[in-house]
Every structure is written in C-alpha cells, then in structure tokens.
Amino acid sequence: MKKRVLITGAAGFLGSHLCDRFIKEGFHVIGMDNLITGDLKNIEHLFPLEQFEFFHHDVSKYVHVAGDLDYILHFASPASPIDYLKIPIQTLKVGSLGTHNLLGLAKNKKARLLIASTSEVYGDPLVHPQAEDYYGNVNTIGPRGVYDEAKRFQESITMAYHRFHGLETRIVRIFNTYGPRMRLNDGRVIPAFMGQALRGEDLTVFGDGSQTRSFCYVDDQVEGIFRLLMSDYPMPVNIGNPNEISISDFAQEIIKLTGTDQKVIYKDLPQDDPMKRKPDISLAKEILNWEPQVSREEGMRRTFEYFKTLSPEELDKREHKDFTQHNRR
Ligand code: UDP
C-alpha cells in the first residue's frame, strides 16, 4: 500500500514542487487548493497520474478526505506582501482556521502534520542571523501582521495539539525561497526583477536597497522539508540558505544574469519591510544533516530559464491578480 499524503496549497509554488517530490518518492498524493493564489498550470502534468488526486477546496472551511492519511503538509497561504494587502482576512483565516481544521483531520486520521511556518515569525529581527530560539520583533497591526500573526498562532496551536493530544507535528520556518513556478505578478522581488528584465523595464529597488535577504533554491527547500517530515523532531526548524545579499547588489546580479541594459530605479520602502534576514541553520544541519546545495548563481540561472518560457501575454500581465471574484471574508 502506498503511503497517502495530503498537500494543501498544492497548486502554489512550494506546494506543487512538494507534490512532485512525494509522487517521485512513491506516495499517493492528494492535492488541495482554493486557487486564489495558486495556479492549476503548476500541477497540470500530475493530473494523468493515478497516484494523484486534486480537490478544489478552501481549507478554512471544514476539510473532509476519504480514506487513510499518513501525512498532511499545510502549505496553503498567500505568501507575498502584496497578497496580504489584497486578501488580509483570508490570509488570517487560512493560517488560523485552516490550521485548526487540518489539526482536527490529522487527529482523526492519526496522521503526522507538517505546517509551513516562516521567517516572518521573526518580524524585523533584532538579532542576526535568526536562530529558532529568537522570539521575534513583529508589528501585530501592520500590513504584514495578518500573515505574521496567523503564522505565529499556527505554530502555537500546532504545539498545543502536539502537547495536549500527542499529535505528531513538525514545524518548518521557511526563509525566502525561489525557483520555477513562482507567480510572475505576486510582487516578490525575484519575479518582479525577472519580469522587468524580460519586458525591458527598469528594475524597482525598494528603499535604498541596503536591506538584505538570503535566497534558497526550491529543490533545497523541498529536501529540507522532506527530511524534517521524516525526522522525529517536533520543534520549529529553520530551512533557508544563509548566503545573504543586499537587494541593491541582487539587482546588479539580475542585470548581469539577464543581460538587460535597463537600470535600477528606487521606490519607497514598504512599511515593516525587514532590514535584515538570514537563517541560522545550525539546527537543520545537526538534526537533519541538511544544508543547501544549489548556489544562487545556479539557482537563478534555472529560474531565469523558467521565466523565459512564459509567453509575451503572460509576461505582460503586469497587474496583480484580481481577487475580486473571490469572497473576501
Ligand atoms: N523588493 C524590491 N523591489 C521589488 C520587490 C521587492 O526592492 O520590486 C524588496 C522588498 O522591499 C524586500 C525584498 O525585496 O526588501 C524582498 O521582498 P519580497 O517581497 O520578495 O520578500 P520579503 O520581504 O517577504 O522577504
């Protein structure tokens, strides 16, 4: 009998790569997504497979899955600052109510649940790099608060189910991750720069570009998540690439990689934009024997290859996705 895994957010960037990985590992994969920020294009290639099923469902509402489940991975959530502004209430709900539903499902099915947490639980961090024992510096009521606090609550309720009900749980704190299938118009820095370079527009750096990020290639991220799920460690673990770069230096790297002759223009820094971010991955190294393998140069090259395959119409969709057809509550 194949092991059965439910992956929420299956049509999203990370969710779809996780579906691929679990199919490759011989699992029966049940994907679930409400398709607000996800795109079926990301998992189209899986539909012909017998070991893949898909349900169009919002996990903030009661979740029913027939049959046994061995594992659940909760990856449904908007994940970019632009999305938080457009769908703040849904962002809060999927992290809180959605997580609660999946905890209940995991308890019923005696499944192990891994939740996707985030470096955003550290907010605009006052310690550097960020290790798992740092409690963070989050503005609860700022524009990012809807994501940050939902994710903090998610960790909290997950630990409560673990301690109170003895549920098997895992918590991954995901740092900035990139690769093929990132949504072009989600406002994040990598698709933004790639789209601008391919359309021949200037690259928009927010603030003075001195803020830093540390970018992890998606294959490395998926490997870390897989190892964590299979480990026996219930506390949060950072998975990310500690190779840190300022956003202005990163813009120069993109200009070089893409061969564009555009220049950099500066725009206002969004509110509560973290000034520094870099994971301390000592714990993941120690307990998962994991560390990133793909350099930024190689990962960005593969990512650019993907963005180059998009049609001119897709590249031209500059506007952010229109969420108005969805219920905002
Ligand atoms: N950023 C930028 N130009 C853009 C989009 C983003 O300079 O067109 C900056 C943004 O202000 C932030 C960094 O790039 O400092 C990473 O932004 P992203 O939204 O990708 O992720 P997050 O802030 O959640 O790490």
GROMACS .gro file of N, CA and C in nm, residues 144-295:
model
  456
  144ARG      N    1   0.184   4.355   0.735
  144ARG     CA    2   0.231   4.215   0.733
  144ARG      C    3   0.179   4.136   0.852
  145GLY      N    4   0.117   4.208   0.948
  145GLY     CA    5   0.072   4.144   1.072
  145GLY      C    6  -0.025   4.030   1.045
  146VAL      N    7  -0.106   4.043   0.940
  146VAL     CA    8  -0.207   3.939   0.912
  146VAL      C    9  -0.140   3.805   0.880
  147TYR      N   10  -0.026   3.813   0.816
  147TYR     CA   11   0.048   3.690   0.783
  147TYR      C   12   0.129   3.646   0.905
  148ASP      N   13   0.206   3.741   0.959
  148ASP     CA   14   0.299   3.707   1.068
  148ASP      C   15   0.224   3.649   1.187
  149GLU      N   16   0.114   3.715   1.224
  149GLU     CA   17   0.042   3.668   1.343
  149GLU      C   18  -0.034   3.538   1.315
  150ALA      N   19  -0.085   3.522   1.193
  150ALA     CA   20  -0.151   3.394   1.160
  150ALA      C   21  -0.050   3.281   1.173
  151LYS      N   22   0.072   3.307   1.125
  151LYS     CA   23   0.175   3.203   1.129
  151LYS      C   24   0.222   3.177   1.272
  152ARG      N   25   0.226   3.282   1.353
  152ARG     CA   26   0.266   3.262   1.494
  152ARG      C   27   0.157   3.183   1.567
  153PHE      N   28   0.031   3.219   1.541
  153PHE     CA   29  -0.081   3.144   1.601
  153PHE      C   30  -0.075   2.998   1.553
  154GLN      N   31  -0.045   2.981   1.425
  154GLN     CA   32  -0.038   2.846   1.368
  154GLN      C   33   0.065   2.759   1.443
  155GLU      N   34   0.181   2.818   1.472
  155GLU     CA   35   0.282   2.744   1.548
  155GLU      C   36   0.229   2.709   1.686
  156SER      N   37   0.160   2.807   1.744
  156SER     CA   38   0.114   2.792   1.881
  156SER      C   39   0.007   2.682   1.892
  157ILE      N   40  -0.091   2.684   1.802
  157ILE     CA   41  -0.198   2.584   1.809
  157ILE      C   42  -0.143   2.445   1.771
  158THR      N   43  -0.044   2.443   1.684
  158THR     CA   44   0.017   2.316   1.646
  158THR      C   45   0.090   2.254   1.766
  159MET      N   46   0.164   2.336   1.840
  159MET     CA   47   0.232   2.286   1.961
  159MET      C   48   0.130   2.242   2.066
  160ALA      N   49   0.016   2.313   2.073
  160ALA     CA   50  -0.087   2.276   2.171
  160ALA      C   51  -0.144   2.137   2.138
  161TYR      N   52  -0.171   2.112   2.010
  161TYR     CA   53  -0.221   1.980   1.969
  161TYR      C   54  -0.115   1.872   1.995
  162HIS      N   55   0.009   1.910   1.972
  162HIS     CA   56   0.118   1.815   1.997
  162HIS      C   57   0.125   1.779   2.146
  163ARG      N   58   0.121   1.883   2.230
  163ARG     CA   59   0.139   1.860   2.374
  163ARG      C   60   0.012   1.802   2.438
  164PHE      N   61  -0.104   1.854   2.398
  164PHE     CA   62  -0.229   1.815   2.464
  164PHE      C   63  -0.284   1.683   2.409
  165HIS      N   64  -0.279   1.668   2.275
  165HIS     CA   65  -0.336   1.548   2.213
  165HIS      C   66  -0.230   1.446   2.173
  166GLY      N   67  -0.104   1.480   2.190
  166GLY     CA   68   0.002   1.388   2.150
  166GLY      C   69   0.012   1.370   1.999
  167LEU      N   70  -0.040   1.470   1.925
  167LEU     CA   71  -0.035   1.463   1.778
  167LEU      C   72   0.110   1.475   1.731
  168GLU      N   73   0.143   1.400   1.625
  168GLU     CA   74   0.278   1.411   1.568
  168GLU      C   75   0.281   1.533   1.476
  169THR      N   76   0.360   1.632   1.511
  169THR     CA   77   0.363   1.757   1.433
  169THR      C   78   0.507   1.797   1.401
  170ARG      N   79   0.521   1.871   1.293
  170ARG     CA   80   0.650   1.926   1.253
  170ARG      C   81   0.627   2.070   1.209
  171ILE      N   82   0.724   2.158   1.238
  171ILE     CA   83   0.709   2.300   1.202
  171ILE      C   84   0.834   2.345   1.126
  172VAL      N   85   0.816   2.381   1.000
  172VAL     CA   86   0.930   2.434   0.925
  172VAL      C   87   0.916   2.586   0.914
  173ARG      N   88   1.023   2.657   0.948
  173ARG     CA   89   1.026   2.803   0.928
  173ARG      C   90   1.101   2.829   0.799
  174ILE      N   91   1.022   2.863   0.698
  174ILE     CA   92   1.076   2.879   0.563
  174ILE      C   93   1.127   3.021   0.542
  175PHE      N   94   1.253   3.032   0.501
  175PHE     CA   95   1.310   3.162   0.462
  175PHE      C   96   1.292   3.178   0.311
  176ASN      N   97   1.311   3.302   0.263
  176ASN     CA   98   1.287   3.333   0.121
  176ASN      C   99   1.334   3.220   0.029
  177THR      N  100   1.241   3.169  -0.049
  177THR     CA  101   1.269   3.057  -0.139
  177THR      C  102   1.224   3.094  -0.280
  178TYR      N  103   1.299   3.047  -0.380
  178TYR     CA  104   1.271   3.088  -0.518
  178TYR      C  105   1.292   2.971  -0.612
  179GLY      N  106   1.242   2.989  -0.733
  179GLY     CA  107   1.264   2.888  -0.837
  179GLY      C  108   1.152   2.894  -0.939
  180PRO      N  109   1.153   2.799  -1.033
  180PRO     CA  110   1.047   2.792  -1.133
  180PRO      C  111   0.910   2.783  -1.067
  181ARG      N  112   0.809   2.837  -1.133
  181ARG     CA  113   0.667   2.839  -1.092
  181ARG      C  114   0.636   2.949  -0.991
  182MET      N  115   0.730   3.034  -0.955
  182MET     CA  116   0.692   3.149  -0.874
  182MET      C  117   0.594   3.231  -0.958
  183ARG      N  118   0.496   3.290  -0.893
  183ARG     CA  119   0.396   3.367  -0.968
  183ARG      C  120   0.459   3.498  -1.015
  184LEU      N  121   0.451   3.523  -1.143
  184LEU     CA  122   0.518   3.640  -1.201
  184LEU      C  123   0.470   3.771  -1.137
  185ASN      N  124   0.339   3.778  -1.109
  185ASN     CA  125   0.283   3.907  -1.066
  185ASN      C  126   0.255   3.910  -0.916
  186ASP      N  127   0.332   3.835  -0.836
  186ASP     CA  128   0.298   3.832  -0.694
  186ASP      C  129   0.367   3.942  -0.614
  187GLY      N  130   0.450   4.022  -0.681
  187GLY     CA  131   0.510   4.138  -0.616
  187GLY      C  132   0.641   4.107  -0.544
  188ARG      N  133   0.679   3.980  -0.535
  188ARG     CA  134   0.803   3.946  -0.467
  188ARG      C  135   0.921   3.987  -0.554
  189VAL      N  136   1.036   3.999  -0.489
  189VAL     CA  137   1.146   4.065  -0.558
  189VAL      C  138   1.197   3.983  -0.678
  190ILE      N  139   1.202   3.851  -0.668
  190ILE     CA  140   1.262   3.775  -0.779
  190ILE      C  141   1.172   3.776  -0.904
  191PRO      N  142   1.043   3.739  -0.892
  191PRO     CA  143   0.958   3.752  -1.012
  191PRO      C  144   0.948   3.896  -1.061
  192ALA      N  145   0.950   3.992  -0.968
  192ALA     CA  146   0.942   4.134  -1.011
  192ALA      C  147   1.062   4.168  -1.099
  193PHE      N  148   1.183   4.138  -1.052
  193PHE     CA  149   1.304   4.171  -1.129
  193PHE      C  150   1.309   4.092  -1.261
  194MET      N  151   1.271   3.966  -1.256
  194MET     CA  152   1.275   3.883  -1.377
  194MET      C  153   1.178   3.939  -1.482
  195GLY      N  154   1.056   3.970  -1.438
  195GLY     CA  155   0.956   4.024  -1.530
  195GLY      C  156   1.004   4.156  -1.588
  196GLN      N  157   1.059   4.242  -1.503
  196GLN     CA  158   1.106   4.372  -1.551
  196GLN      C  159   1.218   4.355  -1.653
  197ALA      N  160   1.312   4.266  -1.623
  197ALA     CA  161   1.425   4.245  -1.715
  197ALA      C  162   1.374   4.193  -1.850
  198LEU      N  163   1.279   4.098  -1.845
  198LEU     CA  164   1.230   4.038  -1.970
  198LEU      C  165   1.143   4.134  -2.051
  199ARG      N  166   1.079   4.229  -1.984
  199ARG     CA  167   0.996   4.327  -2.057
  199ARG      C  168   1.075   4.451  -2.097
  200GLY      N  169   1.202   4.454  -2.053
  200GLY     CA  170   1.284   4.571  -2.084
  200GLY      C  171   1.247   4.693  -2.001
  201GLU      N  172   1.208   4.670  -1.877
  201GLU     CA  173   1.177   4.783  -1.786
  201GLU      C  174   1.288   4.797  -1.684
  202ASP      N  175   1.293   4.917  -1.623
  202ASP     CA  176   1.391   4.937  -1.515
  202ASP      C  177   1.354   4.850  -1.395
  203LEU      N  178   1.456   4.810  -1.320
  203LEU     CA  179   1.434   4.726  -1.201
  203LEU      C  180   1.400   4.816  -1.081
  204THR      N  181   1.291   4.783  -1.012
  204THR     CA  182   1.247   4.866  -0.899
  204THR      C  183   1.306   4.814  -0.768
  205VAL      N  184   1.400   4.891  -0.712
  205VAL     CA  185   1.452   4.856  -0.579
  205VAL      C  186   1.377   4.941  -0.477
  206PHE      N  187   1.326   4.877  -0.373
  206PHE     CA  188   1.251   4.949  -0.270
  206PHE      C  189   1.348   4.999  -0.163
  207GLY      N  190   1.326   5.124  -0.117
  207GLY     CA  191   1.417   5.185  -0.019
  207GLY      C  192   1.550   5.214  -0.087
  208ASP      N  193   1.659   5.211  -0.006
  208ASP     CA  194   1.790   5.235  -0.069
  208ASP      C  195   1.857   5.104  -0.111
  209GLY      N  196   1.785   4.994  -0.091
  209GLY     CA  197   1.838   4.864  -0.136
  209GLY      C  198   1.939   4.804  -0.040
  210SER      N  199   1.957   4.866   0.078
  210SER     CA  200   2.056   4.811   0.172
  210SER      C  201   1.998   4.697   0.254
  211GLN      N  202   1.865   4.679   0.249
  211GLN     CA  203   1.807   4.566   0.322
  211GLN      C  204   1.857   4.436   0.260
  212THR      N  205   1.868   4.332   0.344
  212THR     CA  206   1.924   4.206   0.294
  212THR      C  207   1.821   4.094   0.297
  213ARG      N  208   1.843   3.996   0.210
  213ARG     CA  209   1.767   3.872   0.212
  213ARG      C  210   1.867   3.759   0.181
  214SER      N  211   1.824   3.636   0.206
  214SER     CA  212   1.908   3.519   0.183
  214SER      C  213   1.819   3.420   0.110
  215PHE      N  214   1.850   3.393  -0.016
  215PHE     CA  215   1.756   3.322  -0.103
  215PHE      C  216   1.792   3.174  -0.116
  216CYS      N  217   1.692   3.089  -0.097
  216CYS     CA  218   1.711   2.944  -0.101
  216CYS      C  219   1.645   2.887  -0.226
  217TYR      N  220   1.716   2.804  -0.298
  217TYR     CA  221   1.658   2.742  -0.419
  217TYR      C  222   1.556   2.636  -0.378
  218VAL      N  223   1.449   2.628  -0.457
  218VAL     CA  224   1.334   2.545  -0.418
  218VAL      C  225   1.369   2.398  -0.395
  219ASP      N  226   1.461   2.341  -0.474
  219ASP     CA  227   1.494   2.199  -0.454
  219ASP      C  228   1.557   2.177  -0.316
  220ASP      N  229   1.640   2.272  -0.274
  220ASP     CA  230   1.700   2.262  -0.140
  220ASP      C  231   1.591   2.271  -0.033
  221GLN      N  232   1.498   2.364  -0.053
  221GLN     CA  233   1.390   2.382   0.045
  221GLN      C  234   1.308   2.253   0.058
  222VAL      N  235   1.272   2.195  -0.056
  222VAL     CA  236   1.189   2.074  -0.057
  222VAL      C  237   1.264   1.959   0.012
  223GLU      N  238   1.393   1.949  -0.011
  223GLU     CA  239   1.473   1.844   0.054
  223GLU      C  240   1.471   1.862   0.206
  224GLY      N  241   1.487   1.987   0.251
  224GLY     CA  242   1.484   2.016   0.395
  224GLY      C  243   1.350   1.980   0.456
  225ILE      N  244   1.242   2.015   0.387
  225ILE     CA  245   1.106   1.986   0.436
  225ILE      C  246   1.083   1.836   0.443
  226PHE      N  247   1.127   1.766   0.340
  226PHE     CA  248   1.109   1.621   0.336
  226PHE      C  249   1.183   1.555   0.454
  227ARG      N  250   1.305   1.598   0.475
  227ARG     CA  251   1.384   1.540   0.585
  227ARG      C  252   1.321   1.572   0.720
  228LEU      N  253   1.270   1.694   0.735
  228LEU     CA  254   1.207   1.731   0.863
  228LEU      C  255   1.083   1.645   0.887
  229LEU      N  256   1.001   1.628   0.783
  229LEU     CA  257   0.879   1.547   0.798
  229LEU      C  258   0.915   1.406   0.845
  230MET      N  259   1.021   1.351   0.790
  230MET     CA  260   1.058   1.213   0.822
  230MET      C  261   1.138   1.202   0.953
  231SER      N  262   1.176   1.316   1.009
  231SER     CA  263   1.252   1.315   1.136
  231SER      C  264   1.156   1.299   1.254
  232ASP      N  265   1.212   1.291   1.375
  232ASP     CA  266   1.124   1.281   1.491
  232ASP      C  267   1.128   1.410   1.574
  233TYR      N  268   1.157   1.524   1.509
  233TYR     CA  269   1.178   1.649   1.582
  233TYR      C  270   1.053   1.738   1.575
  234PRO      N  271   0.986   1.763   1.688
  234PRO     CA  272   0.858   1.837   1.684
  234PRO      C  273   0.870   1.989   1.696
  235MET      N  274   0.990   2.041   1.725
  235MET     CA  275   1.003   2.186   1.745
  235MET      C  276   1.035   2.254   1.611
  236PRO      N  277   1.017   2.387   1.603
  236PRO     CA  278   1.043   2.456   1.475
  236PRO      C  279   1.187   2.445   1.427
  237VAL      N  280   1.201   2.432   1.296
  237VAL     CA  281   1.335   2.425   1.234
  237VAL      C  282   1.341   2.524   1.117
  238ASN      N  283   1.446   2.607   1.117
  238ASN     CA  284   1.469   2.698   1.004
  238ASN      C  285   1.518   2.619   0.883
  239ILE      N  286   1.457   2.645   0.766
  239ILE     CA  287   1.513   2.593   0.641
  239ILE      C  288   1.528   2.712   0.546
  240GLY      N  289   1.650   2.739   0.509
  240GLY     CA  290   1.678   2.851   0.419
  240GLY      C  291   1.826   2.849   0.385
  241ASN      N  292   1.865   2.940   0.298
  241ASN     CA  293   2.004   2.948   0.257
  241ASN      C  294   2.068   3.069   0.325
  242PRO      N  295   2.176   3.050   0.403
  242PRO     CA  296   2.233   3.163   0.477
  242PRO      C  297   2.315   3.260   0.392
  243ASN      N  298   2.323   3.237   0.264
  243ASN     CA  299   2.402   3.326   0.178
  243ASN      C  300   2.325   3.457   0.158
  244GLU      N  301   2.373   3.562   0.229
  244GLU     CA  302   2.297   3.687   0.239
  244GLU      C  303   2.344   3.790   0.136
  245ILE      N  304   2.250   3.868   0.083
  245ILE     CA  305   2.288   3.972  -0.014
  245ILE      C  306   2.195   4.092   0.002
  246SER      N  307   2.247   4.211  -0.024
  246SER     CA  308   2.160   4.329  -0.019
  246SER      C  309   2.076   4.331  -0.147
  247ILE      N  310   1.959   4.394  -0.139
  247ILE     CA  311   1.869   4.396  -0.255
  247ILE      C  312   1.932   4.476  -0.370
  248SER      N  313   2.011   4.581  -0.339
  248SER     CA  314   2.072   4.656  -0.450
  248SER      C  315   2.180   4.572  -0.519
  249ASP      N  316   2.259   4.496  -0.443
  249ASP     CA  317   2.358   4.408  -0.507
  249ASP      C  318   2.288   4.299  -0.587
  250PHE      N  319   2.174   4.253  -0.533
  250PHE     CA  320   2.099   4.148  -0.602
  250PHE      C  321   2.046   4.199  -0.736
  251ALA      N  322   2.001   4.325  -0.738
  251ALA     CA  323   1.953   4.384  -0.864
  251ALA      C  324   2.066   4.382  -0.968
  252GLN      N  325   2.188   4.412  -0.923
  252GLN     CA  326   2.302   4.411  -1.017
  252GLN      C  327   2.328   4.269  -1.069
  253GLU      N  328   2.313   4.170  -0.981
  253GLU     CA  329   2.329   4.030  -1.025
  253GLU      C  330   2.227   3.993  -1.132
  254ILE      N  331   2.104   4.042  -1.112
  254ILE     CA  332   1.997   4.010  -1.209
  254ILE      C  333   2.026   4.078  -1.343
  255ILE      N  334   2.076   4.200  -1.338
  255ILE     CA  335   2.109   4.272  -1.461
  255ILE      C  336   2.215   4.194  -1.539
  256LYS      N  337   2.315   4.144  -1.466
  256LYS     CA  338   2.422   4.066  -1.529
  256LYS      C  339   2.367   3.934  -1.587
  257LEU      N  340   2.287   3.864  -1.506
  257LEU     CA  341   2.234   3.733  -1.547
  257LEU      C  342   2.146   3.744  -1.671
  258THR      N  343   2.059   3.846  -1.671
  258THR     CA  344   1.960   3.855  -1.778
  258THR      C  345   2.013   3.929  -1.900
  259GLY      N  346   2.125   3.997  -1.883
  259GLY     CA  347   2.183   4.072  -1.995
  259GLY      C  348   2.100   4.193  -2.034
  260THR      N  349   2.013   4.238  -1.946
  260THR     CA  350   1.930   4.354  -1.978
  260THR      C  351   2.016   4.481  -1.970
  261ASP      N  352   1.983   4.581  -2.051
  261ASP     CA  353   2.059   4.706  -2.033
  261ASP      C  354   1.976   4.810  -1.957
  262GLN      N  355   1.877   4.760  -1.884
  262GLN     CA  356   1.797   4.852  -1.802
  262GLN      C  357   1.875   4.892  -1.678
  263LYS      N  358   1.826   4.997  -1.612
  263LYS     CA  359   1.894   5.040  -1.490
  263LYS      C  360   1.802   5.018  -1.369
  264VAL      N  361   1.857   5.055  -1.253
  264VAL     CA  362   1.780   5.039  -1.130
  264VAL      C  363   1.712   5.172  -1.096
  265ILE      N  364   1.584   5.165  -1.060
  265ILE     CA  365   1.519   5.285  -1.006
  265ILE      C  366   1.473   5.256  -0.863
  266TYR      N  367   1.466   5.362  -0.784
  266TYR     CA  368   1.437   5.343  -0.641
  266TYR      C  369   1.294   5.386  -0.609
  267LYS      N  370   1.226   5.304  -0.528
  267LYS     CA  371   1.089   5.337  -0.485
  267LYS      C  372   1.083   5.331  -0.334
  268ASP      N  373   0.969   5.375  -0.277
  268ASP     CA  374   0.957   5.377  -0.131
  268ASP      C  375   0.966   5.237  -0.072
  269LEU      N  376   1.027   5.229   0.045
  269LEU     CA  377   1.033   5.101   0.116
  269LEU      C  378   0.898   5.073   0.179
  270PRO      N  379   0.840   4.953   0.154
  270PRO     CA  380   0.711   4.922   0.217
  270PRO      C  381   0.721   4.921   0.370
  271GLN      N  382   0.609   4.949   0.436
  271GLN     CA  383   0.607   4.951   0.583
  271GLN      C  384   0.646   4.815   0.641
  272ASP      N  385   0.728   4.818   0.744
  272ASP     CA  386   0.770   4.698   0.820
  272ASP      C  387   0.852   4.599   0.736
  273ASP      N  388   0.909   4.647   0.628
  273ASP     CA  389   0.995   4.562   0.546
  273ASP      C  390   1.120   4.528   0.630
  274PRO      N  391   1.144   4.400   0.659
  274PRO     CA  392   1.259   4.366   0.743
  274PRO      C  393   1.391   4.416   0.682
  275MET      N  394   1.479   4.473   0.765
  275MET     CA  395   1.604   4.529   0.715
  275MET      C  396   1.711   4.422   0.692
  276LYS      N  397   1.699   4.313   0.766
  276LYS     CA  398   1.799   4.206   0.752
  276LYS      C  399   1.730   4.073   0.766
  277ARG      N  400   1.773   3.977   0.693
  277ARG     CA  401   1.719   3.842   0.714
  277ARG      C  402   1.820   3.738   0.668
  278LYS      N  403   1.852   3.649   0.759
  278LYS     CA  404   1.946   3.541   0.728
  278LYS      C  405   1.923   3.428   0.828
  279PRO      N  406   1.898   3.308   0.780
  279PRO     CA  407   1.872   3.200   0.875
  279PRO      C  408   2.000   3.147   0.940
  280ASP      N  409   1.989   3.114   1.067
  280ASP     CA  410   2.090   3.031   1.131
  280ASP      C  411   2.042   2.888   1.111
  281ILE      N  412   2.118   2.809   1.035
  281ILE     CA  413   2.069   2.673   1.002
  281ILE      C  414   2.146   2.564   1.077
  282SER      N  415   2.208   2.602   1.189
  282SER     CA  416   2.284   2.502   1.266
  282SER      C  417   2.197   2.385   1.306
  283LEU      N  418   2.072   2.415   1.347
  283LEU     CA  419   1.984   2.308   1.394
  283LEU      C  420   1.953   2.209   1.281
  284ALA      N  421   1.917   2.262   1.163
  284ALA     CA  422   1.887   2.174   1.049
  284ALA      C  423   2.008   2.090   1.011
  285LYS      N  424   2.126   2.151   1.019
  285LYS     CA  425   2.250   2.076   0.988
  285LYS      C  426   2.266   1.962   1.085
  286GLU      N  427   2.241   1.993   1.213
  286GLU     CA  428   2.265   1.893   1.318
  286GLU      C  429   2.162   1.779   1.313
  287ILE      N  430   2.034   1.815   1.310
  287ILE     CA  431   1.935   1.708   1.326
  287ILE      C  432   1.889   1.647   1.193
  288LEU      N  433   1.903   1.721   1.084
  288LEU     CA  434   1.856   1.668   0.954
  288LEU      C  435   1.973   1.636   0.860
  289ASN      N  436   2.093   1.674   0.904
  289ASN     CA  437   2.210   1.659   0.819
  289ASN      C  438   2.183   1.726   0.683
  290TRP      N  439   2.122   1.846   0.691
  290TRP     CA  440   2.079   1.917   0.571
  290TRP      C  441   2.152   2.050   0.558
  291GLU      N  442   2.193   2.083   0.440
  291GLU     CA  443   2.231   2.221   0.409
  291GLU      C  444   2.213   2.243   0.259
  292PRO      N  445   2.196   2.369   0.218
  292PRO     CA  446   2.167   2.394   0.075
  292PRO      C  447   2.283   2.350  -0.014
  293GLN      N  448   2.247   2.302  -0.133
  293GLN     CA  449   2.346   2.252  -0.228
  293GLN      C  450   2.356   2.341  -0.352
  294VAL      N  451   2.250   2.418  -0.379
  294VAL     CA  452   2.245   2.493  -0.506
  294VAL      C  453   2.286   2.638  -0.481
  295SER      N  454   2.388   2.682  -0.553
  295SER     CA  455   2.436   2.821  -0.536
  295SER      C  456   2.333   2.916  -0.594
   0.00000   0.00000   0.00000
